[in-house]
Every structure is written in structure tokens, then in C-alpha cells.
Amino acid sequence: KNEVEQSPQNLTAQEGEFITINCSYSVGISALHWLQQHPGGGIVSLFMLSSGKKKHGRLIATINIQEKHSSLHITASHPRDSAVYICAGPGGSQGNLIFGKGTKLSVKP
Amino acid sequence: NAGVTQTPKFRVLKTGQSMTLLCAQDMNHEYMYWYRQDPGMGLRLIHYSVGEGTTAKGEVPDGYNVSRLKKQNFLLGLESAAPSQTSVYFCASKLGGPNTEAFFGQGTRLTVV
């Protein structure tokens, strides 16, 4: 059974700082998802990646399949980036996801 | 394009009452899922469906039932609500299996008193 671990659980940053959130998983997977959840809000898919790196605006996600590790980076952080960031891996052939507990990010102005 | 829509968004139930949560998607996705989100825990799978007319149990199915009579709708039922079912419920849909993107609804915040 795949297990997904995230660190840190909580993160406070000043506006403009470079932020890194880490995710590790216990079994081999072919793709990993990064999701964003704003307070009281729904869940939005940021990235799904199976190798290398993906970039969208100020967000960058990297994955190392051999090391079973992925990172989400936010450059030039902004208060509107304050949210819970969740990584998730595949749970099986039925397509469900196994989720980490999330990293709560707070960016102060 | 609405994506995944959940109704209702909020609900308070008394112990023993029943209710149905509706998830509707307009992306012609085959796979649909119900998850619950509790403090300090990752989202956990309740039930899922890989196509119209099919359903299966996930990690935490007890106390819930589901139906997928139409491809676009996935219903989650609580026959006799318990305080332990107080949670935020998320529906998700995907076009296919493991390596496809997941789309989530806005969530339903349910409180059972």
C-alpha cells in the first residue's frame, strides 16, 4: 500500500520568499499530483507529473521517481499563495488517489 | 463548463437522519470518487465508480451507500447519520485510471449533531 508523507506540516513565510514543500512516497508510482486547497474552499489540481519538472507561473514541481520524492516550489511568494498544498499518489488501478496530510502555508505581507 | 458540482455545500443533520449528497460532472468522465477530509488526516476514499451502473467500496465505506445511475451523477447517501460522519466530503472525477488528472468539487461541509 502506498503511503504519502509531506513536510513540513505548517509553513510561514514572508512575502517574496522562495518556498519548498516536500513529498515522499513509499512504493513506486508512475505519476504524482500536487493539489491546492484555499481555506474553506475546494481542491484544485496544480500539477500531475511523472518525471522531471513542470512549471506554471511561479509554481514549479519536480519529481525523482527513483528516489520516490517530489517537491513543490513557489517563487516570489505572495499572500494569495496562502493555502494547504497536498500531494497525492495513485492508489491503484481504480484510479483513486492516496493523499498526504497537507502542508498549510501562510504568506505574510 | 461547470466541471464538478456538489450539492449541498453545507448541511447540519441530527443523529439518525438521512441525506443524499449529489455530485455532478459535465466532462463525460468514467471514474468518480467520494472522499472525506478530516482534521489531521489526508483525504480518504469512501466509495468509487468506474462507470455508469458500477460502484465499489473504498477505504472507509461503513455507514455510506452510493449509486451511479447516470454517468454524470454520483450520489452518496447516509442512511442514519452519526456524529462520526461529521466531515468535509469531496467528490472527484477522472477520465480514466491512475495517470489521469483528477477534478474536484467544492466540497460539502456536513455536521452531525
PDB file of C-alpha atoms in Angstrom:
ATOM      1  CA  LYS A   1       0.000   0.000   0.000  1.00  0.00           C
ATOM      2  CA  ASN A   2       1.316   3.397  -0.962  1.00  0.00           C
ATOM      3  CA  GLU A   3       1.880   5.933   1.774  1.00  0.00           C
ATOM      4  CA  VAL A   4       2.476   9.602   1.130  1.00  0.00           C
ATOM      5  CA  GLU A   5       4.365  11.820   3.546  1.00  0.00           C
ATOM      6  CA  GLN A   6       4.633  15.589   3.334  1.00  0.00           C
ATOM      7  CA  SER A   7       6.867  18.075   5.093  1.00  0.00           C
ATOM      8  CA  PRO A   8       6.612  20.493   6.662  1.00  0.00           C
ATOM      9  CA  GLN A   9       3.086  20.305   8.080  1.00  0.00           C
ATOM     10  CA  ASN A  10       2.994  24.070   8.603  1.00  0.00           C
ATOM     11  CA  LEU A  11       4.992  26.804   6.940  1.00  0.00           C
ATOM     12  CA  THR A  12       5.007  30.541   7.497  1.00  0.00           C
ATOM     13  CA  ALA A  13       6.862  32.784   5.073  1.00  0.00           C
ATOM     14  CA  GLN A  14       7.309  36.451   4.341  1.00  0.00           C
ATOM     15  CA  GLU A  15       6.063  37.789   1.039  1.00  0.00           C
ATOM     16  CA  GLY A  16       8.700  37.335  -1.633  1.00  0.00           C
ATOM     17  CA  GLU A  17      10.386  34.293  -0.089  1.00  0.00           C
ATOM     18  CA  PHE A  18      11.151  31.119  -2.018  1.00  0.00           C
ATOM     19  CA  ILE A  19       9.152  28.205  -0.652  1.00  0.00           C
ATOM     20  CA  THR A  20       9.711  24.461  -0.884  1.00  0.00           C
ATOM     21  CA  ILE A  21       7.299  21.729   0.147  1.00  0.00           C
ATOM     22  CA  ASN A  22       8.450  18.125   0.059  1.00  0.00           C
ATOM     23  CA  CYS A  23       6.626  14.875  -0.609  1.00  0.00           C
ATOM     24  CA  SER A  24       7.860  11.314  -0.347  1.00  0.00           C
ATOM     25  CA  TYR A  25       6.050   8.093  -1.050  1.00  0.00           C
ATOM     26  CA  SER A  26       6.650   4.500  -0.101  1.00  0.00           C
ATOM     27  CA  VAL A  27       6.065   2.495  -3.268  1.00  0.00           C
ATOM     28  CA  GLY A  28       6.929   3.053  -6.880  1.00  0.00           C
ATOM     29  CA  ILE A  29       4.452   5.184  -8.776  1.00  0.00           C
ATOM     30  CA  SER A  30       4.160   6.468 -12.301  1.00  0.00           C
ATOM     31  CA  ALA A  31       2.700   9.897 -11.534  1.00  0.00           C
ATOM     32  CA  LEU A  32       2.243  12.233  -8.605  1.00  0.00           C
ATOM     33  CA  HIS A  33      -0.296  15.015  -8.124  1.00  0.00           C
ATOM     34  CA  TRP A  34       0.041  18.370  -6.411  1.00  0.00           C
ATOM     35  CA  LEU A  35      -3.208  19.985  -5.264  1.00  0.00           C
ATOM     36  CA  GLN A  36      -4.138  23.305  -3.674  1.00  0.00           C
ATOM     37  CA  GLN A  37      -6.915  23.981  -1.188  1.00  0.00           C
ATOM     38  CA  HIS A  38      -7.760  27.505  -0.053  1.00  0.00           C
ATOM     39  CA  PRO A  39      -9.407  27.967   3.367  1.00  0.00           C
ATOM     40  CA  GLY A  40     -12.997  26.826   3.204  1.00  0.00           C
ATOM     41  CA  GLY A  41     -12.576  26.110  -0.463  1.00  0.00           C
ATOM     42  CA  GLY A  42     -12.454  23.338  -2.938  1.00  0.00           C
ATOM     43  CA  ILE A  43      -9.446  21.399  -4.168  1.00  0.00           C
ATOM     44  CA  VAL A  44      -7.699  22.408  -7.354  1.00  0.00           C
ATOM     45  CA  SER A  45      -5.219  20.305  -9.275  1.00  0.00           C
ATOM     46  CA  LEU A  46      -1.922  22.144  -9.793  1.00  0.00           C
ATOM     47  CA  PHE A  47       0.264  19.503 -11.403  1.00  0.00           C
ATOM     48  CA  MET A  48       0.361  15.883 -12.384  1.00  0.00           C
ATOM     49  CA  LEU A  49       3.875  14.768 -13.193  1.00  0.00           C
ATOM     50  CA  SER A  50       5.692  11.546 -13.855  1.00  0.00           C
ATOM     51  CA  SER A  51       9.238  12.787 -14.493  1.00  0.00           C
ATOM     52  CA  GLY A  52      11.427  15.861 -14.433  1.00  0.00           C
ATOM     53  CA  LYS A  53       9.892  19.230 -13.819  1.00  0.00           C
ATOM     54  CA  LYS A  54       6.756  21.215 -14.612  1.00  0.00           C
ATOM     55  CA  LYS A  55       6.267  24.960 -14.274  1.00  0.00           C
ATOM     56  CA  HIS A  56       3.132  27.072 -14.123  1.00  0.00           C
ATOM     57  CA  GLY A  57       3.652  30.718 -13.368  1.00  0.00           C
ATOM     58  CA  ARG A  58       5.505  30.971 -10.055  1.00  0.00           C
ATOM     59  CA  LEU A  59       4.913  27.323  -9.195  1.00  0.00           C
ATOM     60  CA  ILE A  60       7.414  24.612 -10.051  1.00  0.00           C
ATOM     61  CA  ALA A  61       7.030  20.900  -9.341  1.00  0.00           C
ATOM     62  CA  THR A  62       9.834  18.374  -9.599  1.00  0.00           C
ATOM     63  CA  ILE A  63       9.874  14.625  -9.198  1.00  0.00           C
ATOM     64  CA  ASN A  64      12.562  11.971  -8.815  1.00  0.00           C
ATOM     65  CA  ILE A  65      10.902   8.629  -9.465  1.00  0.00           C
ATOM     66  CA  GLN A  66      13.948   6.594  -8.391  1.00  0.00           C
ATOM     67  CA  GLU A  67      14.180   8.374  -5.036  1.00  0.00           C
ATOM     68  CA  LYS A  68      10.364   8.439  -4.610  1.00  0.00           C
ATOM     69  CA  HIS A  69      10.449  12.148  -3.873  1.00  0.00           C
ATOM     70  CA  SER A  70       8.762  15.244  -5.226  1.00  0.00           C
ATOM     71  CA  SER A  71       8.981  18.928  -4.373  1.00  0.00           C
ATOM     72  CA  LEU A  72       6.715  21.897  -4.952  1.00  0.00           C
ATOM     73  CA  HIS A  73       8.440  25.279  -5.148  1.00  0.00           C
ATOM     74  CA  ILE A  74       6.850  28.702  -5.074  1.00  0.00           C
ATOM     75  CA  THR A  75       8.989  31.600  -6.227  1.00  0.00           C
ATOM     76  CA  ALA A  76       8.364  35.185  -5.070  1.00  0.00           C
ATOM     77  CA  SER A  77       5.615  34.052  -2.691  1.00  0.00           C
ATOM     78  CA  HIS A  78       2.536  36.220  -2.210  1.00  0.00           C
ATOM     79  CA  PRO A  79      -0.183  36.281   0.463  1.00  0.00           C
ATOM     80  CA  ARG A  80      -2.639  34.880  -2.084  1.00  0.00           C
ATOM     81  CA  ASP A  81      -0.495  31.722  -2.149  1.00  0.00           C
ATOM     82  CA  SER A  82      -1.659  31.015   1.419  1.00  0.00           C
ATOM     83  CA  ALA A  83      -3.398  27.662   1.219  1.00  0.00           C
ATOM     84  CA  VAL A  84      -2.997  23.986   2.020  1.00  0.00           C
ATOM     85  CA  TYR A  85      -0.871  22.151  -0.524  1.00  0.00           C
ATOM     86  CA  ILE A  86      -1.473  18.437  -0.861  1.00  0.00           C
ATOM     87  CA  CYS A  87       0.482  15.805  -2.706  1.00  0.00           C
ATOM     88  CA  ALA A  88      -1.159  12.588  -3.788  1.00  0.00           C
ATOM     89  CA  GLY A  89      -0.105   9.389  -5.483  1.00  0.00           C
ATOM     90  CA  PRO A  90      -2.112   6.707  -7.255  1.00  0.00           C
ATOM     91  CA  GLY A  91      -3.889   4.261  -5.005  1.00  0.00           C
ATOM     92  CA  GLY A  92      -4.400   1.506  -7.528  1.00  0.00           C
ATOM     93  CA  SER A  93      -5.832   0.521 -10.886  1.00  0.00           C
ATOM     94  CA  GLN A  94      -9.206   2.035  -9.961  1.00  0.00           C
ATOM     95  CA  GLY A  95      -7.605   5.461 -10.291  1.00  0.00           C
ATOM     96  CA  ASN A  96      -8.172   6.708  -6.753  1.00  0.00           C
ATOM     97  CA  LEU A  97      -5.539   8.821  -5.031  1.00  0.00           C
ATOM     98  CA  ILE A  98      -3.665   8.366  -1.766  1.00  0.00           C
ATOM     99  CA  PHE A  99      -3.212  11.743  -0.136  1.00  0.00           C
ATOM    100  CA  GLY A 100      -0.637  13.301   2.119  1.00  0.00           C
ATOM    101  CA  LYS A 101      -1.908  15.218   5.142  1.00  0.00           C
ATOM    102  CA  GLY A 102      -1.141  18.538   3.501  1.00  0.00           C
ATOM    103  CA  THR A 103       1.147  21.483   4.173  1.00  0.00           C
ATOM    104  CA  LYS A 104      -0.524  24.620   5.466  1.00  0.00           C
ATOM    105  CA  LEU A 105       1.257  27.638   4.008  1.00  0.00           C
ATOM    106  CA  SER A 106       0.788  31.137   5.320  1.00  0.00           C
ATOM    107  CA  VAL A 107       2.499  34.001   3.499  1.00  0.00           C
ATOM    108  CA  LYS A 108       2.655  37.233   5.472  1.00  0.00           C
ATOM    109  CA  PRO A 109       2.727  40.623   3.715  1.00  0.00           C
TER     110      PRO A 109
ATOM    111  CA  ASN B   1     -18.117  24.371 -18.336  1.00  0.00           C
ATOM    112  CA  ALA B   2     -19.005  23.751 -14.684  1.00  0.00           C
ATOM    113  CA  GLY B   3     -16.621  20.827 -14.066  1.00  0.00           C
ATOM    114  CA  VAL B   4     -17.596  19.007 -10.867  1.00  0.00           C
ATOM    115  CA  THR B   5     -20.518  20.376  -8.864  1.00  0.00           C
ATOM    116  CA  GLN B   6     -21.503  19.214  -5.397  1.00  0.00           C
ATOM    117  CA  THR B   7     -24.760  19.924  -3.636  1.00  0.00           C
ATOM    118  CA  PRO B   8     -25.389  20.927  -0.963  1.00  0.00           C
ATOM    119  CA  LYS B   9     -22.381  22.943   0.176  1.00  0.00           C
ATOM    120  CA  PHE B  10     -23.319  22.903   3.854  1.00  0.00           C
ATOM    121  CA  ARG B  11     -25.666  20.790   5.932  1.00  0.00           C
ATOM    122  CA  VAL B  12     -26.406  20.151   9.579  1.00  0.00           C
ATOM    123  CA  LEU B  13     -28.078  16.848  10.435  1.00  0.00           C
ATOM    124  CA  LYS B  14     -29.362  15.360  13.622  1.00  0.00           C
ATOM    125  CA  THR B  15     -28.128  11.906  14.605  1.00  0.00           C
ATOM    126  CA  GLY B  16     -30.200   9.294  12.838  1.00  0.00           C
ATOM    127  CA  GLN B  17     -31.369  11.500   9.978  1.00  0.00           C
ATOM    128  CA  SER B  18     -30.643  10.584   6.394  1.00  0.00           C
ATOM    129  CA  MET B  19     -29.439  12.629   3.476  1.00  0.00           C
ATOM    130  CA  THR B  20     -28.014  12.359  -0.019  1.00  0.00           C
ATOM    131  CA  LEU B  21     -25.062  14.293  -1.398  1.00  0.00           C
ATOM    132  CA  LEU B  22     -25.077  14.845  -5.139  1.00  0.00           C
ATOM    133  CA  CYS B  23     -22.030  15.046  -7.357  1.00  0.00           C
ATOM    134  CA  ALA B  24     -22.470  16.035 -10.985  1.00  0.00           C
ATOM    135  CA  GLN B  25     -19.766  16.300 -13.653  1.00  0.00           C
ATOM    136  CA  ASP B  26     -20.092  17.558 -17.195  1.00  0.00           C
ATOM    137  CA  MET B  27     -16.776  16.268 -18.567  1.00  0.00           C
ATOM    138  CA  ASN B  28     -18.002  12.824 -19.639  1.00  0.00           C
ATOM    139  CA  HIS B  29     -15.652  11.203 -17.120  1.00  0.00           C
ATOM    140  CA  GLU B  30     -15.921   7.490 -16.446  1.00  0.00           C
ATOM    141  CA  TYR B  31     -14.372   7.436 -12.973  1.00  0.00           C
ATOM    142  CA  MET B  32     -15.921   9.162  -9.971  1.00  0.00           C
ATOM    143  CA  TYR B  33     -14.970   9.133  -6.293  1.00  0.00           C
ATOM    144  CA  TRP B  34     -16.232  10.210  -2.902  1.00  0.00           C
ATOM    145  CA  TYR B  35     -13.628  11.196  -0.302  1.00  0.00           C
ATOM    146  CA  ARG B  36     -13.910  12.554   3.210  1.00  0.00           C
ATOM    147  CA  GLN B  37     -11.487  15.028   4.750  1.00  0.00           C
ATOM    148  CA  ASP B  38     -10.951  15.126   8.494  1.00  0.00           C
ATOM    149  CA  PRO B  39      -8.575  17.308  10.538  1.00  0.00           C
ATOM    150  CA  GLY B  40      -5.048  15.942  10.701  1.00  0.00           C
ATOM    151  CA  MET B  41      -5.691  13.282   8.108  1.00  0.00           C
ATOM    152  CA  GLY B  42      -5.346  13.026   4.380  1.00  0.00           C
ATOM    153  CA  LEU B  43      -8.440  12.596   2.277  1.00  0.00           C
ATOM    154  CA  ARG B  44      -9.777   9.051   2.482  1.00  0.00           C
ATOM    155  CA  LEU B  45     -11.718   7.162  -0.153  1.00  0.00           C
ATOM    156  CA  ILE B  46     -15.301   6.227   0.750  1.00  0.00           C
ATOM    157  CA  HIS B  47     -16.677   4.712  -2.461  1.00  0.00           C
ATOM    158  CA  TYR B  48     -15.877   4.936  -6.116  1.00  0.00           C
ATOM    159  CA  SER B  49     -17.311   4.132  -9.531  1.00  0.00           C
ATOM    160  CA  VAL B  50     -15.516   3.218 -12.740  1.00  0.00           C
ATOM    161  CA  GLY B  51     -18.560   3.623 -14.936  1.00  0.00           C
ATOM    162  CA  GLU B  52     -22.310   4.029 -15.099  1.00  0.00           C
ATOM    163  CA  GLY B  53     -24.072   1.368 -13.070  1.00  0.00           C
ATOM    164  CA  THR B  54     -20.936   0.269 -11.178  1.00  0.00           C
ATOM    165  CA  THR B  55     -19.834   1.100  -7.647  1.00  0.00           C
ATOM    166  CA  ALA B  56     -17.245  -0.253  -5.249  1.00  0.00           C
ATOM    167  CA  LYS B  57     -16.113   0.242  -1.667  1.00  0.00           C
ATOM    168  CA  GLY B  58     -13.102   2.286  -0.757  1.00  0.00           C
ATOM    169  CA  GLU B  59     -11.126   2.593   2.464  1.00  0.00           C
ATOM    170  CA  VAL B  60     -13.909   3.866   4.762  1.00  0.00           C
ATOM    171  CA  PRO B  61     -17.284   2.739   3.316  1.00  0.00           C
ATOM    172  CA  ASP B  62     -19.200   1.900   6.509  1.00  0.00           C
ATOM    173  CA  GLY B  63     -22.336   3.962   7.032  1.00  0.00           C
ATOM    174  CA  TYR B  64     -22.475   5.155   3.416  1.00  0.00           C
ATOM    175  CA  ASN B  65     -24.122   3.968   0.225  1.00  0.00           C
ATOM    176  CA  VAL B  66     -23.679   5.181  -3.328  1.00  0.00           C
ATOM    177  CA  SER B  67     -25.365   4.990  -6.690  1.00  0.00           C
ATOM    178  CA  ARG B  68     -24.304   5.808 -10.251  1.00  0.00           C
ATOM    179  CA  LEU B  69     -27.481   5.512 -12.306  1.00  0.00           C
ATOM    180  CA  LYS B  70     -26.323   8.127 -14.792  1.00  0.00           C
ATOM    181  CA  LYS B  71     -22.751   8.610 -15.977  1.00  0.00           C
ATOM    182  CA  GLN B  72     -22.674  12.251 -14.951  1.00  0.00           C
ATOM    183  CA  ASN B  73     -24.016  11.789 -11.416  1.00  0.00           C
ATOM    184  CA  PHE B  74     -22.599  10.034  -8.365  1.00  0.00           C
ATOM    185  CA  LEU B  75     -24.745  10.074  -5.236  1.00  0.00           C
ATOM    186  CA  LEU B  76     -23.537   9.491  -1.688  1.00  0.00           C
ATOM    187  CA  GLY B  77     -26.139   8.511   0.873  1.00  0.00           C
ATOM    188  CA  LEU B  78     -26.109   8.489   4.643  1.00  0.00           C
ATOM    189  CA  GLU B  79     -28.972   6.314   5.845  1.00  0.00           C
ATOM    190  CA  SER B  80     -28.629   7.057   9.567  1.00  0.00           C
ATOM    191  CA  ALA B  81     -26.155   9.843  10.244  1.00  0.00           C
ATOM    192  CA  ALA B  82     -23.752   9.594  13.170  1.00  0.00           C
ATOM    193  CA  PRO B  83     -21.529  12.297  14.734  1.00  0.00           C
ATOM    194  CA  SER B  84     -18.501  10.371  13.413  1.00  0.00           C
ATOM    195  CA  GLN B  85     -19.657  11.300   9.913  1.00  0.00           C
ATOM    196  CA  THR B  86     -19.092  14.973  10.591  1.00  0.00           C
ATOM    197  CA  SER B  87     -16.596  15.821   7.905  1.00  0.00           C
ATOM    198  CA  VAL B  88     -15.970  17.636   4.661  1.00  0.00           C
ATOM    199  CA  TYR B  89     -16.895  15.488   1.683  1.00  0.00           C
ATOM    200  CA  PHE B  90     -15.268  15.855  -1.704  1.00  0.00           C
ATOM    201  CA  CYS B  91     -16.299  14.361  -4.973  1.00  0.00           C
ATOM    202  CA  ALA B  92     -13.747  13.876  -7.740  1.00  0.00           C
ATOM    203  CA  SER B  93     -13.862  12.652 -11.299  1.00  0.00           C
ATOM    204  CA  LYS B  94     -11.289  11.433 -13.797  1.00  0.00           C
ATOM    205  CA  LEU B  95     -11.334  10.498 -17.431  1.00  0.00           C
ATOM    206  CA  GLY B  96      -9.526   7.214 -16.767  1.00  0.00           C
ATOM    207  CA  GLY B  97      -7.265   5.303 -14.420  1.00  0.00           C
ATOM    208  CA  PRO B  98      -4.108   6.027 -12.451  1.00  0.00           C
ATOM    209  CA  ASN B  99      -2.291   8.540 -14.673  1.00  0.00           C
ATOM    210  CA  THR B 100      -5.085  10.947 -15.455  1.00  0.00           C
ATOM    211  CA  GLU B 101      -5.834  14.294 -13.865  1.00  0.00           C
ATOM    212  CA  ALA B 102      -8.410  14.469 -11.093  1.00  0.00           C
ATOM    213  CA  PHE B 103     -11.050  17.196 -10.903  1.00  0.00           C
ATOM    214  CA  PHE B 104     -12.641  18.016  -7.566  1.00  0.00           C
ATOM    215  CA  GLY B 105     -15.864  19.576  -6.439  1.00  0.00           C
ATOM    216  CA  GLN B 106     -16.062  22.448  -3.948  1.00  0.00           C
ATOM    217  CA  GLY B 107     -16.824  20.156  -1.040  1.00  0.00           C
ATOM    218  CA  THR B 108     -19.782  19.602   1.273  1.00  0.00           C
ATOM    219  CA  ARG B 109     -19.332  20.511   4.913  1.00  0.00           C
ATOM    220  CA  LEU B 110     -21.538  18.178   6.952  1.00  0.00           C
ATOM    221  CA  THR B 111     -22.102  18.440  10.677  1.00  0.00           C
ATOM    222  CA  VAL B 112     -23.999  15.729  12.546  1.00  0.00           C
ATOM    223  CA  VAL B 113     -25.206  16.759  15.976  1.00  0.00           C
TER     224      VAL B 113
END
